[in-house]
PDB file of C-alpha atoms in Angstrom:
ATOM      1  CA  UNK H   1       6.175  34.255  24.805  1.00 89.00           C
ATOM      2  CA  UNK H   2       4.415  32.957  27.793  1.00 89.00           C
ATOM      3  CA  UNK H   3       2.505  34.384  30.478  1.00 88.00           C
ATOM      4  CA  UNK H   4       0.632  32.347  33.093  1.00 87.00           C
ATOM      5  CA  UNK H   5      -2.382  30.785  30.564  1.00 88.00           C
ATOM      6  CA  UNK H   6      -1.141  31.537  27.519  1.00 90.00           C
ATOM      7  CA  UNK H   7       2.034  30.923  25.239  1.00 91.00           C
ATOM      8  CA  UNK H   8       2.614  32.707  21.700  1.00 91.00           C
ATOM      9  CA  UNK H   9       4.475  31.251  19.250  1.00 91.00           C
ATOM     10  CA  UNK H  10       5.782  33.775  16.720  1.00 91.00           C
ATOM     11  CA  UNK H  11       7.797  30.865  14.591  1.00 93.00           C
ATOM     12  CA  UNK H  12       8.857  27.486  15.565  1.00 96.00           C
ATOM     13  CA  UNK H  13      11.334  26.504  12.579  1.00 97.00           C
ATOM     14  CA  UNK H  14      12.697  22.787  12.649  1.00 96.00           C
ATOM     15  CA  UNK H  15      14.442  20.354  10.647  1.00 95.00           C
ATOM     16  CA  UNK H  16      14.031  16.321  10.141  1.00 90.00           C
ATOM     17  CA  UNK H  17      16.851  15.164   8.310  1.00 87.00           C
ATOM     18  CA  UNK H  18      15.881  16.704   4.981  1.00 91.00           C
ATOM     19  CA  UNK H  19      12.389  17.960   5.832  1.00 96.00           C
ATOM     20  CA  UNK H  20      11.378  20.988   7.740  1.00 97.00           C
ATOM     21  CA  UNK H  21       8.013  22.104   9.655  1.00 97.00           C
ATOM     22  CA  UNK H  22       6.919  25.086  10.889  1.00 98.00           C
ATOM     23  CA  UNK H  23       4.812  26.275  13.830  1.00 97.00           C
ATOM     24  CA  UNK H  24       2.702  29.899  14.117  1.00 97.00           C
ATOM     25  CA  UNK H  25      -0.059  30.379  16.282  1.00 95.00           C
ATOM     26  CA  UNK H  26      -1.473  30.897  20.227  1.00 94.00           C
ATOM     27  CA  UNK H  27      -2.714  28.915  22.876  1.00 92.00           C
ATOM     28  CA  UNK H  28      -4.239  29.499  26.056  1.00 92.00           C
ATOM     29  CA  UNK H  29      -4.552  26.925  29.154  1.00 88.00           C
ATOM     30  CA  UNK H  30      -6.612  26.818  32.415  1.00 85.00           C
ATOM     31  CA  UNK H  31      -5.548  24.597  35.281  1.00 80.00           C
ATOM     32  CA  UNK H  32      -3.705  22.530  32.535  1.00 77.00           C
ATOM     33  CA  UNK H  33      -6.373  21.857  30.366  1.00 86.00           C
ATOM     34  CA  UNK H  34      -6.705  23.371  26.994  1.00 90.00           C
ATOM     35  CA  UNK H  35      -8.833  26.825  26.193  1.00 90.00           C
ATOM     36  CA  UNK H  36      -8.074  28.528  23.025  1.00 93.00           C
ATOM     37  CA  UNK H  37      -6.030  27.335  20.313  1.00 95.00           C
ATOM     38  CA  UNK H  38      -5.062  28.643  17.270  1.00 97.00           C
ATOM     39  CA  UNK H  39      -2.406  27.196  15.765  1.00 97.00           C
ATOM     40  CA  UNK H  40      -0.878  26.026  12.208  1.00 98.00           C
ATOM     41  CA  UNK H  41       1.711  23.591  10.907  1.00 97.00           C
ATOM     42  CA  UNK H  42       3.426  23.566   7.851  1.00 98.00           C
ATOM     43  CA  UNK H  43       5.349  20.669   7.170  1.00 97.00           C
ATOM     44  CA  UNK H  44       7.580  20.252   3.780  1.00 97.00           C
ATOM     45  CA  UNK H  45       9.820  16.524   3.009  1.00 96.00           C
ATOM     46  CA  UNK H  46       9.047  15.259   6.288  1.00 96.00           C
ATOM     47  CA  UNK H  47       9.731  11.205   7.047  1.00 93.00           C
ATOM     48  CA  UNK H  48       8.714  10.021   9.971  1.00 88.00           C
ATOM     49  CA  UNK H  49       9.353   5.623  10.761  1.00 86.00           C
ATOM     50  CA  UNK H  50       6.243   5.058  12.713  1.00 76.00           C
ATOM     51  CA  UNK H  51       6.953   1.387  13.413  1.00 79.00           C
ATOM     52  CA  UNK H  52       9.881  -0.913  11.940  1.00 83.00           C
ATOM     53  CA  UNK H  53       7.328  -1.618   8.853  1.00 88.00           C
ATOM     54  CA  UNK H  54       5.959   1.446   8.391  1.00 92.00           C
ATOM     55  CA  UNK H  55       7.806   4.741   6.842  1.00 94.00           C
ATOM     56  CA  UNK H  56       5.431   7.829   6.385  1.00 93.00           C
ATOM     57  CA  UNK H  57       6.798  10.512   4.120  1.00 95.00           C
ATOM     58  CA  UNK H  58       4.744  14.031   4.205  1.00 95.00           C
ATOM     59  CA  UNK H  59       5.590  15.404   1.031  1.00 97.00           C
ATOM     60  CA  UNK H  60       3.732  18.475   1.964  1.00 97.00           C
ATOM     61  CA  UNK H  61       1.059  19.190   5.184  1.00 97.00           C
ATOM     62  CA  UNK H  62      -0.815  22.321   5.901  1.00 98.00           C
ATOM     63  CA  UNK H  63      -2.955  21.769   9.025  1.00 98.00           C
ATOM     64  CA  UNK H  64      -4.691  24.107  11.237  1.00 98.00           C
ATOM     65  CA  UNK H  65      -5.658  23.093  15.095  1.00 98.00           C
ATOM     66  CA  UNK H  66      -8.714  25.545  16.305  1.00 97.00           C
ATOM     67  CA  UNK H  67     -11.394  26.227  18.695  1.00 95.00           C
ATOM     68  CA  UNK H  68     -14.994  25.657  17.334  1.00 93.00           C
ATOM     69  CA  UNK H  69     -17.510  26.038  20.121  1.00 93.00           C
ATOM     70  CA  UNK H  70     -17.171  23.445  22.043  1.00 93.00           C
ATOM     71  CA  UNK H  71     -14.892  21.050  20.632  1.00 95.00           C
ATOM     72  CA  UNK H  72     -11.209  21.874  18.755  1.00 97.00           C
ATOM     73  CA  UNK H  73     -10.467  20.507  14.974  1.00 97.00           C
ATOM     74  CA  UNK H  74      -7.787  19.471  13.368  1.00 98.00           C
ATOM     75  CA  UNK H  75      -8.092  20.793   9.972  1.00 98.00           C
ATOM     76  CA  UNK H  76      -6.329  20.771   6.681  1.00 98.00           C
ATOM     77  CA  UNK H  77      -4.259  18.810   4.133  1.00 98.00           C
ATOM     78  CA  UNK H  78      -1.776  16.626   3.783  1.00 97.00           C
ATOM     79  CA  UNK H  79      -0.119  15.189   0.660  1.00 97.00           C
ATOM     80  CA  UNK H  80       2.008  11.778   0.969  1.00 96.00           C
ATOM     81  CA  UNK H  81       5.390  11.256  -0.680  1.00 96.00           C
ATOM     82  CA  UNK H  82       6.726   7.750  -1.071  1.00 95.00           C
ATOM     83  CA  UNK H  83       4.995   5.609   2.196  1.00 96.00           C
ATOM     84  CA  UNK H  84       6.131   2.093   2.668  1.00 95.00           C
ATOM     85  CA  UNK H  85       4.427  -0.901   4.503  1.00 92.00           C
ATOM     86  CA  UNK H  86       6.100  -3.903   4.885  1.00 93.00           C
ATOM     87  CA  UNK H  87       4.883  -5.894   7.361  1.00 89.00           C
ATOM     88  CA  UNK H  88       3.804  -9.445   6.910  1.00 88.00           C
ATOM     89  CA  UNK H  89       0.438 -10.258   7.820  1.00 80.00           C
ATOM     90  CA  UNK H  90      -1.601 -13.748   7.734  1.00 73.00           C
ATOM     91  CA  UNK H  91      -4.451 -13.443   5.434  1.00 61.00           C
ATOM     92  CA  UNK H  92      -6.380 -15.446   7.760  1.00 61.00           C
ATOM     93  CA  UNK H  93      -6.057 -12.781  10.032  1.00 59.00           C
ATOM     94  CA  UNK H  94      -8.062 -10.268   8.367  1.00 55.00           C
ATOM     95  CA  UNK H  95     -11.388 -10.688   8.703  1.00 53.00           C
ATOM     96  CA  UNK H  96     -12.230 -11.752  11.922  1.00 53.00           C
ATOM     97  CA  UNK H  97      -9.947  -8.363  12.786  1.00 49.00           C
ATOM     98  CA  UNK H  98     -12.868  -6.501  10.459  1.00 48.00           C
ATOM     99  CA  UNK H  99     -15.576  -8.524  12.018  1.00 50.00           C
ATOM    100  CA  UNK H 100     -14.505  -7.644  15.909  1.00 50.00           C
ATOM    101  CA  UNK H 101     -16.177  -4.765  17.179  1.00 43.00           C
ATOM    102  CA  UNK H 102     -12.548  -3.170  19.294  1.00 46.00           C
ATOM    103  CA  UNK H 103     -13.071  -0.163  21.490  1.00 47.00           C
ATOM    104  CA  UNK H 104      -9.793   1.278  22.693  1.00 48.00           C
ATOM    105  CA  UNK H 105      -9.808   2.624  26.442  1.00 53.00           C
ATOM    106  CA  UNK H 106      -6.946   4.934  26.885  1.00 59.00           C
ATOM    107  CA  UNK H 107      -6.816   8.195  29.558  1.00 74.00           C
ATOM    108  CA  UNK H 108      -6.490  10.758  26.807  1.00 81.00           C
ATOM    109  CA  UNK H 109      -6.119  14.609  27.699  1.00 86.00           C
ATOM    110  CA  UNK H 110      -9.384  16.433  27.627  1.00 88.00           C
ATOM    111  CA  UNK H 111      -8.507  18.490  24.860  1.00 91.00           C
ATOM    112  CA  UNK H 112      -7.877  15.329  22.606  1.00 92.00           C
ATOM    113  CA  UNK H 113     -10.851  13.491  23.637  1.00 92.00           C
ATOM    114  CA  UNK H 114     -13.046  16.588  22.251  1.00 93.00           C
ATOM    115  CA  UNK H 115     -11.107  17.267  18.868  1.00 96.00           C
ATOM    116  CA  UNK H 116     -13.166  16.333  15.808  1.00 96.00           C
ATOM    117  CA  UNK H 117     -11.094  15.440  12.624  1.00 97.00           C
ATOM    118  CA  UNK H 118     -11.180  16.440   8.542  1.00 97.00           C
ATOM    119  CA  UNK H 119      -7.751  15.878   7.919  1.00 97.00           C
ATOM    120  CA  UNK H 120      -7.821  15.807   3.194  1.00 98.00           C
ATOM    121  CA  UNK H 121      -5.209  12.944   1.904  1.00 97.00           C
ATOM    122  CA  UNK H 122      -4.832  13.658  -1.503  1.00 95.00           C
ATOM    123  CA  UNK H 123      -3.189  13.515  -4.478  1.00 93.00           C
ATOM    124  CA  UNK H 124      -0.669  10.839  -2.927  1.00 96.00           C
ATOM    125  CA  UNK H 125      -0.096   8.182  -5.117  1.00 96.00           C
ATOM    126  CA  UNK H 126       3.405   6.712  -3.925  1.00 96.00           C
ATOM    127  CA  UNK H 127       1.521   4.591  -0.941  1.00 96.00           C
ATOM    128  CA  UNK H 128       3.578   0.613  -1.225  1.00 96.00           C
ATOM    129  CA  UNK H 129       2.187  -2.389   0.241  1.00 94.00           C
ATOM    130  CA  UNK H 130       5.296  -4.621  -0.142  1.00 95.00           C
ATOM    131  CA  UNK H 131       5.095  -7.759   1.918  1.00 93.00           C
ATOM    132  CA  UNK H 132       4.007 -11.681   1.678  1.00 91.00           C
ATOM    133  CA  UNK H 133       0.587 -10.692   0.750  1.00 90.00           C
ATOM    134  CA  UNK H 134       1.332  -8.114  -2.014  1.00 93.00           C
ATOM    135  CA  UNK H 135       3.469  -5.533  -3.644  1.00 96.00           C
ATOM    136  CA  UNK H 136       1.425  -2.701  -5.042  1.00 97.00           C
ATOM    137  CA  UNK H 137       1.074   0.760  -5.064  1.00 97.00           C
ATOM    138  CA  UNK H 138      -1.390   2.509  -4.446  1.00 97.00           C
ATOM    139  CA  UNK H 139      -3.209   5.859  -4.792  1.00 97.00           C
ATOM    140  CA  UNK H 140      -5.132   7.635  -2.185  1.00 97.00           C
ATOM    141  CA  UNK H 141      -8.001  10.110  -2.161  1.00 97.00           C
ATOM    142  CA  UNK H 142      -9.110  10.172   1.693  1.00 97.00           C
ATOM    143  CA  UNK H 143     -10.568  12.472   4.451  1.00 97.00           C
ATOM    144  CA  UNK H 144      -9.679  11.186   7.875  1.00 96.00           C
ATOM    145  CA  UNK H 145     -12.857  12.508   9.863  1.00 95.00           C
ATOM    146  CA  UNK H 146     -14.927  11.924  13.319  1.00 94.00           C
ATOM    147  CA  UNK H 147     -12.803  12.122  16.623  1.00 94.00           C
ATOM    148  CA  UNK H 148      -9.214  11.563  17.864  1.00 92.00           C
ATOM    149  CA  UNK H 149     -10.432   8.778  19.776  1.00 91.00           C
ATOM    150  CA  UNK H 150     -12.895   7.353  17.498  1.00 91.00           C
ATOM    151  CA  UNK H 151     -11.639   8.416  13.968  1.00 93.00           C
ATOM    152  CA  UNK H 152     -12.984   7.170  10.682  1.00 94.00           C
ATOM    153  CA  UNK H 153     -12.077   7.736   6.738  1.00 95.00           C
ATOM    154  CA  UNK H 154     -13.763   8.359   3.413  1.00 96.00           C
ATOM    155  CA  UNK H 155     -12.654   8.960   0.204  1.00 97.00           C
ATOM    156  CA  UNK H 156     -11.401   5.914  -2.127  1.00 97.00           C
ATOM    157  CA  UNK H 157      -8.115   3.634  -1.649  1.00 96.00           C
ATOM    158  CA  UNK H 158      -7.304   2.674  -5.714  1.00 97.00           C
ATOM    159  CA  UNK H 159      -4.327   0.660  -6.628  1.00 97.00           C
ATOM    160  CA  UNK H 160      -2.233   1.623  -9.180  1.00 97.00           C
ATOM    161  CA  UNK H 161      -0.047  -1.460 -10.471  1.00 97.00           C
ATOM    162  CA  UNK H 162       0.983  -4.460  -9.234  1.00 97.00           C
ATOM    163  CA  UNK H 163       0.486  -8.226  -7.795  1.00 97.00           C
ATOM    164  CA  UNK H 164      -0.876 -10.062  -5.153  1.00 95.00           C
ATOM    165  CA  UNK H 165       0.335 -13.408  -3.846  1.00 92.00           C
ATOM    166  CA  UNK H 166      -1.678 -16.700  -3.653  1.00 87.00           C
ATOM    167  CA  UNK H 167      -1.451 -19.912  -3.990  1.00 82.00           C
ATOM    168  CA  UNK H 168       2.775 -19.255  -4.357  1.00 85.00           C
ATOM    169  CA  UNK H 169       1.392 -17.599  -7.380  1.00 92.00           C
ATOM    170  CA  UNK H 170       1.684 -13.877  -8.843  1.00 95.00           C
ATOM    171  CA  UNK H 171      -1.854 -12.588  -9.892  1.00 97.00           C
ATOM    172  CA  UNK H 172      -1.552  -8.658 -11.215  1.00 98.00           C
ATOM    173  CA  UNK H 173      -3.764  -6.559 -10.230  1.00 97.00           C
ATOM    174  CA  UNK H 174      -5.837  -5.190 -13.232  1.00 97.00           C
ATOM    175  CA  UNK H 175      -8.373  -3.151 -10.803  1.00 97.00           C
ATOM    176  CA  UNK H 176      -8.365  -3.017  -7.120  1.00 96.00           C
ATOM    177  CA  UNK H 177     -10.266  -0.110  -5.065  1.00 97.00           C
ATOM    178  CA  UNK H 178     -11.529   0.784  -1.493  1.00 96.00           C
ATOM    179  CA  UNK H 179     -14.394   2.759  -1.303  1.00 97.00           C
ATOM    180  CA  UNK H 180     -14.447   4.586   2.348  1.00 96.00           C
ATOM    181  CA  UNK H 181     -18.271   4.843   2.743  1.00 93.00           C
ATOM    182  CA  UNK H 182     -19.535   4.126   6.296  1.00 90.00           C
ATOM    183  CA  UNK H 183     -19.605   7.143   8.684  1.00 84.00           C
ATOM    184  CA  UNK H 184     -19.868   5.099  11.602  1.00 85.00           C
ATOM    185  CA  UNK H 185     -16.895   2.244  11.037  1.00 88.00           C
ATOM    186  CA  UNK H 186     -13.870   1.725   9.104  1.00 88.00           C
ATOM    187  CA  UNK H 187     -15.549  -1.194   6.709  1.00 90.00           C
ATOM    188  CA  UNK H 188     -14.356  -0.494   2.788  1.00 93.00           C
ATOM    189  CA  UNK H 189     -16.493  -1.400  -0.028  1.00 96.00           C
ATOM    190  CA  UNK H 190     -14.026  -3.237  -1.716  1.00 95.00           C
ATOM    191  CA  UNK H 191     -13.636  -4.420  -5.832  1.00 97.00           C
ATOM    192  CA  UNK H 192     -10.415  -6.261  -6.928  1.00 96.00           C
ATOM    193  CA  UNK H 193      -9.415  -8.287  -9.395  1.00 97.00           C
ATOM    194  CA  UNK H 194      -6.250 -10.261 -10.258  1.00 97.00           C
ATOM    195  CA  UNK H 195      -5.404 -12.021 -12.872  1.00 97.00           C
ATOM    196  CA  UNK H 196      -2.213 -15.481 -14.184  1.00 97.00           C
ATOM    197  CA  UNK H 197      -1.770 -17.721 -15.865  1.00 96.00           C
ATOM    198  CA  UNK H 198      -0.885 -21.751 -15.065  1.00 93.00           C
ATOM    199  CA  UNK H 199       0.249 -24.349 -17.658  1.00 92.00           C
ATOM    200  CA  UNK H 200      -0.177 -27.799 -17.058  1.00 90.00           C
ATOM    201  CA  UNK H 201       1.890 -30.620 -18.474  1.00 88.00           C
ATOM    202  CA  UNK H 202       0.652 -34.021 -19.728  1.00 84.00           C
ATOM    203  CA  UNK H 203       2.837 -36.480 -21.304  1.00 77.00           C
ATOM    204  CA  UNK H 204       3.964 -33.785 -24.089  1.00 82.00           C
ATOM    205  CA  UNK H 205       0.705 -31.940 -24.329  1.00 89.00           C
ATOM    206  CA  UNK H 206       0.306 -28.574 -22.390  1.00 92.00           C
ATOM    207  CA  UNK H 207      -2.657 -26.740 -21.400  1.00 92.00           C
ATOM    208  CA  UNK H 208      -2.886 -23.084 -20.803  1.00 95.00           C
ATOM    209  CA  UNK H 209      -5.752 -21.797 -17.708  1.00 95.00           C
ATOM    210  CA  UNK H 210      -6.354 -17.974 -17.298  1.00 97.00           C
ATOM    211  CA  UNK H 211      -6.969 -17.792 -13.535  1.00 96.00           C
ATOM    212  CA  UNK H 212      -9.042 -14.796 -12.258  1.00 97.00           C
ATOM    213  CA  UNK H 213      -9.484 -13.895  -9.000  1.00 95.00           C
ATOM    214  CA  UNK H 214     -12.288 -11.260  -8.013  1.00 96.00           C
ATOM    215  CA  UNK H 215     -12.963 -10.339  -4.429  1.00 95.00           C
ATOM    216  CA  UNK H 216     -16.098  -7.731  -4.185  1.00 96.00           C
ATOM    217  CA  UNK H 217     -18.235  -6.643  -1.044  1.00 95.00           C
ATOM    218  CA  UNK H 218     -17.586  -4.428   1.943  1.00 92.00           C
ATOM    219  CA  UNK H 219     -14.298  -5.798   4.158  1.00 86.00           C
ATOM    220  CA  UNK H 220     -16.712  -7.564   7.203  1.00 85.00           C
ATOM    221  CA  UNK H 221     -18.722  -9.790   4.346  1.00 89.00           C
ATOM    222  CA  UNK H 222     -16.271 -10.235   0.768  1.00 89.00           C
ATOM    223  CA  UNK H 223     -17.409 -12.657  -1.464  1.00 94.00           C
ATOM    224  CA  UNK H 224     -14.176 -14.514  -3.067  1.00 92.00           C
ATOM    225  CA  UNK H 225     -14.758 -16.269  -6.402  1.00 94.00           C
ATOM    226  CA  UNK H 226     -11.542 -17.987  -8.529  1.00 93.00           C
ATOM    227  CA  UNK H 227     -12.475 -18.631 -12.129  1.00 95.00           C
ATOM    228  CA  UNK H 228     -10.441 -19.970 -15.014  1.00 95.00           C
ATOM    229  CA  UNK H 229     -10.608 -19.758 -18.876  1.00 96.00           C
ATOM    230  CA  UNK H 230     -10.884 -22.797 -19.745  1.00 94.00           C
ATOM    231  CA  UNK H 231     -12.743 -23.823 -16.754  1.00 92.00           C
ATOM    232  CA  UNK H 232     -11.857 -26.153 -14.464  1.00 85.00           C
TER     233      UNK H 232
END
């Protein structure tokens, strides 16, 4: 229903291929910009391809989008299903990305600009990293907080089995977590471990090294350290 500042909507029933959302709630508008809103989405087997290496599945999502004073927040909880990323990336890369300080300019609506986030992530443990760097999975406890134009996590990132790729070697992962701390940044406290092993060959003599690789510290300042048993 619609009148001239406000629309209703009783139920807005959808499907995506095999998932379905739906959408109850008001909202009222002045001169295009936003007023009131009180709206909810439920959202049930929901995939969504974001990019080419990036499939999001929602196995479930209850999320609210209300006034509070005066900002609007997005509220609620989402639970992941199985959530693929597969795009290569050059280690290299990564932490003069962390390091940069990037603020994004874009002409966002009012409405967005003043919407404060606590969006839960939980109990989602079919998250896949599957590229040149690593194939794990992982599970995810995380609150996706601050604003839509400046948002932020906490909450913990903890993988759940598999490798990592260096040196055109498979290390496994034996422990690997991401600790969301910092309320001002997105810079993970990070503690991982991986762990081969290499034989060597000498005339007919072999020699087995365990090779351990630990990486600890927050994401702008790791320390790296590769040890092996017996040491080299």
């Amino acid at each position: 229903r619609f009148t001239q500042h406000s629309a209703t909507i009783d139920s807005l029933f959808g499907r995506i291929e095999e998932g379905t959302f739906l959408i109850t709630g008001t909202l009222e508008h002045q001169s295009g910009e936003l007023e009131e809103v009180d709206l909810k989405l439920n959202a049930s087997k929901v995939k969504v391809t974001a990019l080419e290496y990036l499939e999001i599945a929602l196995e479930s999502a209850d999320l609210e989008y209300t006034r509070d004073g005066d900002y609007f927040r997005l509220n609620g909880d989402v639970v992941l299903g199985e959530t693929r990323y597969e795009k290569n990336i050059d280690p290299l890369q990564l932490l003069p990305f962390a390091q940069e300080v990037r603020q994004v300019e874009s002409d966002m609506p009012q409405f967005l600009e003043r919407t404060r986030l606590s969006v839960r992530v939980r109990n989602s443990d079919r998250i896949w990293i599957d590229n040149n760097v690593a194939h794990v999975r992982a599970h995810a406890e995380l609150e996706v907080i601050g604003t839509v134009p400046e948002p932020n996590l906490s909450g913990r990132l903890a993988v759940e089995e598999g490798y990592i790729l260096y040196l055109d070697r498979q290390f496994e992962v034996t422990e690997g977590v991401a600790i969301f701390a910092d309320p001002n940044t997105i810079n993970p406290d990070i503690s991982l471990n991986a762990e081969t092993d290499v034989t060597t060959y000498q005339a007919i003599e072999s020699q087995t090294y365990h090779i351990v690789i630990t990486i600890t510290g927050s994401l702008e300042e790791p320390k790296f350290s590769l040890e092996s048993s017996p040491q080299l």
